[in-house]
mmCIF file of C-alpha atoms in Angstrom:
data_model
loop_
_atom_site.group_PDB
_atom_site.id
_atom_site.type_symbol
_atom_site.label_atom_id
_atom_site.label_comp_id
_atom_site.label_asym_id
_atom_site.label_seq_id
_atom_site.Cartn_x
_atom_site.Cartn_y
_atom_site.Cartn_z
ATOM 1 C CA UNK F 9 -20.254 40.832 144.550
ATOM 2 C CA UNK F 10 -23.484 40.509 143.337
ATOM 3 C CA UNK F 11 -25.401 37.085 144.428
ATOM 4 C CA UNK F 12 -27.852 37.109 141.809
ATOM 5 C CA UNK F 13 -28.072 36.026 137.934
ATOM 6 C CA UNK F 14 -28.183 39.083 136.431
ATOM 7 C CA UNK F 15 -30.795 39.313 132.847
ATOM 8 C CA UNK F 16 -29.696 42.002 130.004
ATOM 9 C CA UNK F 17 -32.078 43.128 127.226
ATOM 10 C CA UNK F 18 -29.680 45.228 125.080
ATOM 11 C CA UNK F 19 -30.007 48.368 123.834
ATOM 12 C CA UNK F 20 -32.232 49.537 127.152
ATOM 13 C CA UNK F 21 -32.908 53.426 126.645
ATOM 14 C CA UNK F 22 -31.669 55.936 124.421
ATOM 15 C CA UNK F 23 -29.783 56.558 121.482
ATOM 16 C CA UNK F 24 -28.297 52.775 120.627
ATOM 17 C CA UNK F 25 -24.901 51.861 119.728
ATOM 18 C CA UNK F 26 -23.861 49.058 117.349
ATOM 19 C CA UNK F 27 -20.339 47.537 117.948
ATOM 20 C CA UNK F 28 -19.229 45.191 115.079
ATOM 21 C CA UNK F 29 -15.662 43.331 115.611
ATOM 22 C CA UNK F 30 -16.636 39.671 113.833
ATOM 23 C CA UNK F 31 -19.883 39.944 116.047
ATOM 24 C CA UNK F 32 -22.166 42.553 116.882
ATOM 25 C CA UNK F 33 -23.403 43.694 120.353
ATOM 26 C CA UNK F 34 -25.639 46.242 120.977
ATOM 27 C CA UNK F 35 -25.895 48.932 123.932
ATOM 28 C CA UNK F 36 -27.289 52.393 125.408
ATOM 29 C CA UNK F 37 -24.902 54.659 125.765
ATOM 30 C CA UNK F 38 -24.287 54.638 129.511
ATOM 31 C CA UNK F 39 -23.365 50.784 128.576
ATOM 32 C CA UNK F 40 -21.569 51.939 126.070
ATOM 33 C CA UNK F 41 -19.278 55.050 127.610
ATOM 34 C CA UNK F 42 -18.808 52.356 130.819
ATOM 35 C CA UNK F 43 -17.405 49.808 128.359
ATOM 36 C CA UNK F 44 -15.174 52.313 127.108
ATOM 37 C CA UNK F 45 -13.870 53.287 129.941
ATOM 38 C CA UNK F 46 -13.539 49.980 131.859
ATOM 39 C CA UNK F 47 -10.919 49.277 128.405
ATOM 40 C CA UNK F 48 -8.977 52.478 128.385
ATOM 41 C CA UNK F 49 -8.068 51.966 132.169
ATOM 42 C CA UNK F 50 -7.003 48.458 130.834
ATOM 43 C CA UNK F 51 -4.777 49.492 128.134
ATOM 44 C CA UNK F 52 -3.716 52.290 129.967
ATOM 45 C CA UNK F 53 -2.477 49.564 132.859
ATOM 46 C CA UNK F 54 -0.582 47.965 129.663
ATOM 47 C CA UNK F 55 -3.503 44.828 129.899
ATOM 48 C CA UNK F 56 -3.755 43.065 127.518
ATOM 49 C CA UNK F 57 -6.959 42.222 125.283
ATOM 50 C CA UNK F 58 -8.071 39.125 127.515
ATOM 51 C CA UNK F 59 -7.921 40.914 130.714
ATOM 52 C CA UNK F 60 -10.312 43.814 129.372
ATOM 53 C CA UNK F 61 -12.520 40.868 127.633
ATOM 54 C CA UNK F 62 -12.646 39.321 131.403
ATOM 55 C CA UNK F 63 -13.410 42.575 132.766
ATOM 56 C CA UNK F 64 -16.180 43.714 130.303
ATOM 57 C CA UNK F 65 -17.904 39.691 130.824
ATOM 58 C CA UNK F 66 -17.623 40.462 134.484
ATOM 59 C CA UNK F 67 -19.081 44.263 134.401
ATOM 60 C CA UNK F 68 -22.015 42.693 131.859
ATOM 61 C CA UNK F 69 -22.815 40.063 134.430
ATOM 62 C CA UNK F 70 -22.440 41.952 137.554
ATOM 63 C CA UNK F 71 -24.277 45.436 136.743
ATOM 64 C CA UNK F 72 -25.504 45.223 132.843
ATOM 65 C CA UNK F 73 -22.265 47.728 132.798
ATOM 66 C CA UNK F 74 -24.220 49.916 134.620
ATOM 67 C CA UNK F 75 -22.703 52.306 137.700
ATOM 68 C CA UNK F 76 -25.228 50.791 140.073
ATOM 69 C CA UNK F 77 -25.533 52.519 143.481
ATOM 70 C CA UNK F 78 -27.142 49.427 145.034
ATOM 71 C CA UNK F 79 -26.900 45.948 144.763
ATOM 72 C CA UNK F 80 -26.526 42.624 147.035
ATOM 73 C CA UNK F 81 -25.899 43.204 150.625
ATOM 74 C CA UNK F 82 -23.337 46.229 150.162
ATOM 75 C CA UNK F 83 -22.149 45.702 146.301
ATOM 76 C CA UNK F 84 -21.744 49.034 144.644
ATOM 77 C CA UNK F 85 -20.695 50.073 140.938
ATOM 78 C CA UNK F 86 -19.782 48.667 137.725
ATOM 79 C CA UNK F 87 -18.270 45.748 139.623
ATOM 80 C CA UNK F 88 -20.161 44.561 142.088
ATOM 81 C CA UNK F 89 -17.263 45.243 144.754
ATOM 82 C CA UNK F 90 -18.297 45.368 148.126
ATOM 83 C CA UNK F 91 -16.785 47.904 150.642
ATOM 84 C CA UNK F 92 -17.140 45.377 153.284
ATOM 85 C CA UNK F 93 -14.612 43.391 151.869
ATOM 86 C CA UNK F 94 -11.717 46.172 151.071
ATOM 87 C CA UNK F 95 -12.569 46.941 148.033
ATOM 88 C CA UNK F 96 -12.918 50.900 149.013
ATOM 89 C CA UNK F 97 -14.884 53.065 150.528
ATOM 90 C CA UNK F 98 -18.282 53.729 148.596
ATOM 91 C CA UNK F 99 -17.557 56.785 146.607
ATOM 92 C CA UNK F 100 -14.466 55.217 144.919
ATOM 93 C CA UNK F 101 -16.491 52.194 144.039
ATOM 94 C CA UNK F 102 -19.017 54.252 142.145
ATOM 95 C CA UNK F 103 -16.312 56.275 140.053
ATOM 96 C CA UNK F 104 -15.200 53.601 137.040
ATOM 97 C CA UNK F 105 -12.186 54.584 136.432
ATOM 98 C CA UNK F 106 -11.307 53.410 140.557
ATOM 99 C CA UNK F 107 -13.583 50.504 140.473
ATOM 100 C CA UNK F 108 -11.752 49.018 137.186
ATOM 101 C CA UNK F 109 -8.498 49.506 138.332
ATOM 102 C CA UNK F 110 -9.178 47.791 141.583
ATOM 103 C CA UNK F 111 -10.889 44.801 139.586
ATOM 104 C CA UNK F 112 -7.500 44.625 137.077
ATOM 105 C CA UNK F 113 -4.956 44.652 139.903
ATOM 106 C CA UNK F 114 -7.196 42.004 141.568
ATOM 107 C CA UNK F 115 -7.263 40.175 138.350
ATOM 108 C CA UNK F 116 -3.032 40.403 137.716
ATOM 109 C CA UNK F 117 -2.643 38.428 141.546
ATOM 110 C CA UNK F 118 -4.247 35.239 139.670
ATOM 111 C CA UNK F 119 -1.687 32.878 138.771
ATOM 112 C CA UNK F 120 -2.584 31.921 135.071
ATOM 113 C CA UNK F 121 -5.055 33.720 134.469
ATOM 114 C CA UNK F 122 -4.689 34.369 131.508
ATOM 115 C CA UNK F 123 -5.284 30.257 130.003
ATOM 116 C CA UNK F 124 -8.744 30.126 132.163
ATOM 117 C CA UNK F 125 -11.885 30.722 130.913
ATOM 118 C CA UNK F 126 -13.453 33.721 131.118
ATOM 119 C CA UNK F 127 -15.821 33.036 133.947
ATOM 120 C CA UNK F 128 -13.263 31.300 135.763
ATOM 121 C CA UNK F 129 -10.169 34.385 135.503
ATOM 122 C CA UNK F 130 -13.249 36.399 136.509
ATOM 123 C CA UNK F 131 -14.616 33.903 139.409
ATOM 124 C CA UNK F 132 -11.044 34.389 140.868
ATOM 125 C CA UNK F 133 -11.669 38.034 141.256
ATOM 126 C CA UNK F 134 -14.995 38.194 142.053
ATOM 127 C CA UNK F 135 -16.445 34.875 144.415
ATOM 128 C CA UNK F 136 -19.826 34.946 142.888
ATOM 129 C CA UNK F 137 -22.295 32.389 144.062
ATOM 130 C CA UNK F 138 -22.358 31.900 140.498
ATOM 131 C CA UNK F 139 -19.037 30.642 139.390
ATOM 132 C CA UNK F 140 -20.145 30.086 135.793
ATOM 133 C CA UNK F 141 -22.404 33.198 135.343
ATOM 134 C CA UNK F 142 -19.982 35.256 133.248
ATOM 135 C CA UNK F 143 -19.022 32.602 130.908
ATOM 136 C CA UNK F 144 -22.171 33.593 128.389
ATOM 137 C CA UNK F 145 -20.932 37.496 128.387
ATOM 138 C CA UNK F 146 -17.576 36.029 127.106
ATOM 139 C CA UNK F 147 -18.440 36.442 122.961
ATOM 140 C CA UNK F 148 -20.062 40.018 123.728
ATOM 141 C CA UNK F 149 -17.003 40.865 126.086
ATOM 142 C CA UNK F 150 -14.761 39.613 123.201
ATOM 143 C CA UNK F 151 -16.074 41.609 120.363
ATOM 144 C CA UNK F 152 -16.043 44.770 122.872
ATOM 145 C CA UNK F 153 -12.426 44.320 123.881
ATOM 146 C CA UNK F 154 -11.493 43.817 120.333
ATOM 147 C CA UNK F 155 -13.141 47.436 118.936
ATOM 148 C CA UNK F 156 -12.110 48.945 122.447
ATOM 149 C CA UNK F 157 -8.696 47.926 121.886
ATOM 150 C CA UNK F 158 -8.494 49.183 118.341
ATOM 151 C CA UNK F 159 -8.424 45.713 116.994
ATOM 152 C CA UNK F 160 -11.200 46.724 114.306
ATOM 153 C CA UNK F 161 -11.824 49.882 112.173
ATOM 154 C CA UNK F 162 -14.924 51.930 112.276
ATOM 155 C CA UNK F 163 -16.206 49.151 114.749
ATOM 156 C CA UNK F 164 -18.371 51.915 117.502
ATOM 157 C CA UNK F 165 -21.033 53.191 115.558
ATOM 158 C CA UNK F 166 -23.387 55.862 118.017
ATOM 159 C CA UNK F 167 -26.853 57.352 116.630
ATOM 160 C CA UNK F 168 -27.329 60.425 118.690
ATOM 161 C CA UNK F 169 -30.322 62.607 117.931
ATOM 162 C CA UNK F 170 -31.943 65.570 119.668
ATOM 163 C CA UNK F 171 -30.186 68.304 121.634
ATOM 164 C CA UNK F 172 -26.526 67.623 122.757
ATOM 165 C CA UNK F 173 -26.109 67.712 126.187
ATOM 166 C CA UNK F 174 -23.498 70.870 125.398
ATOM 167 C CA UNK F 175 -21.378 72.558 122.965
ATOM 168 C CA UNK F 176 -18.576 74.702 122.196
ATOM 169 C CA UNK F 177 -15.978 75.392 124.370
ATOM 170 C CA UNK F 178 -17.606 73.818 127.445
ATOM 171 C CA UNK F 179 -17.858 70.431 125.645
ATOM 172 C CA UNK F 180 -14.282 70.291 124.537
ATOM 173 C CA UNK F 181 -13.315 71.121 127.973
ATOM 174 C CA UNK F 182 -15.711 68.034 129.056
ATOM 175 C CA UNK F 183 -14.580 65.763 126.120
ATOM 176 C CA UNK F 184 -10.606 66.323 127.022
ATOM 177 C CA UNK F 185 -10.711 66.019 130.799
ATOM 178 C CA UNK F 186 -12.588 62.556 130.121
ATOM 179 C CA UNK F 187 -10.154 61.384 127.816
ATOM 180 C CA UNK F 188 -6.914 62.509 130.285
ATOM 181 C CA UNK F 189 -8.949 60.515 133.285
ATOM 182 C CA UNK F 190 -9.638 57.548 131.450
ATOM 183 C CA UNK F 191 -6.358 57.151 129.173
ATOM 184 C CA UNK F 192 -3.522 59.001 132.077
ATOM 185 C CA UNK F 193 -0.295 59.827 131.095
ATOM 186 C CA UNK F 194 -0.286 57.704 128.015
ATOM 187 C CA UNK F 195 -2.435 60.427 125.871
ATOM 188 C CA UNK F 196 -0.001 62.637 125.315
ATOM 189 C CA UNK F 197 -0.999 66.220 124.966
ATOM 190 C CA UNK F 198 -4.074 66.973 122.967
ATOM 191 C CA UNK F 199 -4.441 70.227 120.763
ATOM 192 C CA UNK F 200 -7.748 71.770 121.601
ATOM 193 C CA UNK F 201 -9.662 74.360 119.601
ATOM 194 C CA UNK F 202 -12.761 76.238 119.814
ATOM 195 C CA UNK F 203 -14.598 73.634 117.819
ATOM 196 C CA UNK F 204 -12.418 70.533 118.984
ATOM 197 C CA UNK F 205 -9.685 68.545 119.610
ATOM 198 C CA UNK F 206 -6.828 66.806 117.589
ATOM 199 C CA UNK F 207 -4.694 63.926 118.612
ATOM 200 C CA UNK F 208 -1.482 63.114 117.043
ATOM 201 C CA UNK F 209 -1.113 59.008 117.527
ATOM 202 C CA UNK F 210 1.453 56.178 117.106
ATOM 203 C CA UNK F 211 -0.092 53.763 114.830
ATOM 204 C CA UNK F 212 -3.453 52.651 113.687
ATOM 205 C CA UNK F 213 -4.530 50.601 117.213
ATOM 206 C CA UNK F 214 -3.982 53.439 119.080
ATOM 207 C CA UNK F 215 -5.876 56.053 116.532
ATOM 208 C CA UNK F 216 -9.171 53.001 116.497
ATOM 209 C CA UNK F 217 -8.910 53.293 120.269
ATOM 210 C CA UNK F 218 -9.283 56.773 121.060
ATOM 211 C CA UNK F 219 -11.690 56.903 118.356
ATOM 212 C CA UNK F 220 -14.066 54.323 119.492
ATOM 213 C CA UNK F 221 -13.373 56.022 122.909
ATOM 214 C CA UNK F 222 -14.714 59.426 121.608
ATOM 215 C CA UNK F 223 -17.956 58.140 119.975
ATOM 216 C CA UNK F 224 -18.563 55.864 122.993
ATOM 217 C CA UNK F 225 -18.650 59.200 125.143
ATOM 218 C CA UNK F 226 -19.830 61.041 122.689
ATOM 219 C CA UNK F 227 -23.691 62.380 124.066
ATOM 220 C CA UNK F 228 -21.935 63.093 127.482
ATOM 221 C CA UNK F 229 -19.427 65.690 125.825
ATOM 222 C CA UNK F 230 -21.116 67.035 122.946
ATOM 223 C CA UNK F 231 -19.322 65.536 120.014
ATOM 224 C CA UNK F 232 -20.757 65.715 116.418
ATOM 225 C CA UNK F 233 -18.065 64.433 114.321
ATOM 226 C CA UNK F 234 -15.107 62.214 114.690
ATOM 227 C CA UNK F 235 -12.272 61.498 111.853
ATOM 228 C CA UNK F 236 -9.209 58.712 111.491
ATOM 229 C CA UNK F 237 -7.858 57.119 108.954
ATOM 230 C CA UNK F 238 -9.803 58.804 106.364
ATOM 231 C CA UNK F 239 -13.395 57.701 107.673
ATOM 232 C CA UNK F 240 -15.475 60.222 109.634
ATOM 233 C CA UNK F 241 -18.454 59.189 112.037
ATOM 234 C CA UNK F 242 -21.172 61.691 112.302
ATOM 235 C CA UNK F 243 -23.437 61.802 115.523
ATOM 236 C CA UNK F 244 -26.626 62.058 113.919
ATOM 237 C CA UNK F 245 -26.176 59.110 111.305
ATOM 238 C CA UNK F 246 -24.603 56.918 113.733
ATOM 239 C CA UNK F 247 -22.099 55.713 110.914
ATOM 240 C CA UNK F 248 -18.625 55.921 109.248
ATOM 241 C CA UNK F 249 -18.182 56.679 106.079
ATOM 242 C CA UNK F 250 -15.345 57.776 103.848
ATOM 243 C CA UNK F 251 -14.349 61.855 104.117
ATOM 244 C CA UNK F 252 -12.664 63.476 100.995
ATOM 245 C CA UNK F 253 -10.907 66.703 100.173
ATOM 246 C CA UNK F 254 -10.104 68.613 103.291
ATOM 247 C CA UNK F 255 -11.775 66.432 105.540
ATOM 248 C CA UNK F 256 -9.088 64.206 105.390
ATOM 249 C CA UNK F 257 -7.033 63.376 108.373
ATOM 250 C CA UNK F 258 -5.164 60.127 107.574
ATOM 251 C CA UNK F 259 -3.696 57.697 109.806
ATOM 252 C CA UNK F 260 -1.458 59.926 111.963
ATOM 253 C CA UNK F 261 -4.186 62.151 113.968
ATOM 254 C CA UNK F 262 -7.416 61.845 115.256
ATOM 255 C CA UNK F 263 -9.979 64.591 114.955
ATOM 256 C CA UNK F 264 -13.068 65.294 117.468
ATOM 257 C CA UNK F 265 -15.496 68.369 116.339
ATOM 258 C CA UNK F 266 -17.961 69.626 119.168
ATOM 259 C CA UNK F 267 -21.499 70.517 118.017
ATOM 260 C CA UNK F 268 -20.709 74.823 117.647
#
């Protein structure tokens, strides 16, 4: 783990996102597709809300939520984990999806974790040289895991502007393989077309969770528009706002459209 007191200035580059559960925090989109990620692996190992809050607290303080190839002696990735001390071998500690598992079945070996503080449930997992570091990420790390979790509607708003990094057919492909890595056997099957992707969901959590999933990844995969529960966000106004007529999608299926 990182020895160091890590500083954040949020957003850093690029196209800013705005996440508003109670409180706002703001991030880049790399911060902001990490985040994502680090709480779909979470829910997806049936965690509940205060784990992912400890693990976002603990990716803010150890990397900015950043996939860091470098970092204290030997620490590598979103986590800080250090090969040296079985964590894994470098290239699994630099894909997120490996890295937060491995910090969520470290966390789950606590005993009570889950009445400690933040810094402390984290501490436990991690054996900074700064116990308390990650206690002032805990109110950003709490209003993350709250949209992340689908705990808040229209909560991961996205401004993306310029070119999209690709469209069509080769973004849904991108978009749907990233959502099936992150979210495993839990998905279910999503219907893809030439201009998207539609996912039938449970209830309303579930629906705010793959949405805020989709607009957090959205400038990797391409994605213009996403729709739930009546409310569409738009990639180039960063915002949701109420859809009418045929636009509508309801509370039963989400709805990703790929720039054409």
């Amino acid at each position: 783990m990182s020895g160091s007191i890590n500083s954040i200035s949020l957003p850093k580059i690029g196209p800013a996102c705005v996440v508003s559960a109670g409180d706002q925090v703001s991030l880049d989109f790399v911060q902001m597709a990490n985040a994502a990620t680090i709480s779909a692996v979470g829910v997806s190992r049936k965690m509940p809300e205060r784990a992912i809050a400890v693990a976002l607290a603990t990716a803010l303080q150890e990397s900015k939520l950043e996939n860091l190839e470098h970092g204290d002696r030997d620490s590598l990735g979103l986590f800080q984990q250090r090969p040296s001390q079985g964590w894994g071998k470098p290239d699994q500690l630099l894909d997120p999806r490996y890295s937060s598992k491995k910090f969520y079945a470290a966390l789950k070996r606590v005993k009570g974790w889950e009445k400690m503080r933040i810094t402390d449930a984290a501490q436990r997992v991690q054996k900074s040289a700064y116990p308390e570091a990650y206690q002032k990420w805990a109110p950003k790390a709490e209003v993350l895991a709250k949209a992340l979790t689908g705990k808040a509607t229209g909560a991961v708003a996205c401004t993306l502007t310029g070119q999209p990094a690709m469209r069509g057919q080769t973004a849904v492909k991108k978009v749907t393989a990233g959502l099936r890595a992150d979210w495993g056997r839990g998905l279910g099957k999503p219907v893809t077309q030439a201009t998207g992707l539609t996912l039938k969901i449970s209830n309303t959590d579930a629906g705010w969770r793959y949405a805020h999933w989709l607009v957090a990844h959205a400038r990797d995969t391409g994605l213009e528009r996403v729709r739930f529960a009546n409310l569409e966000w738009h990639a180039p106004t960063g915002k949701w706002q109420p859809v009418t007529g045929d636009r509508r999608v309801g509370d039963t299926r989400v709805v990703a459209e790929v720039f054409s």
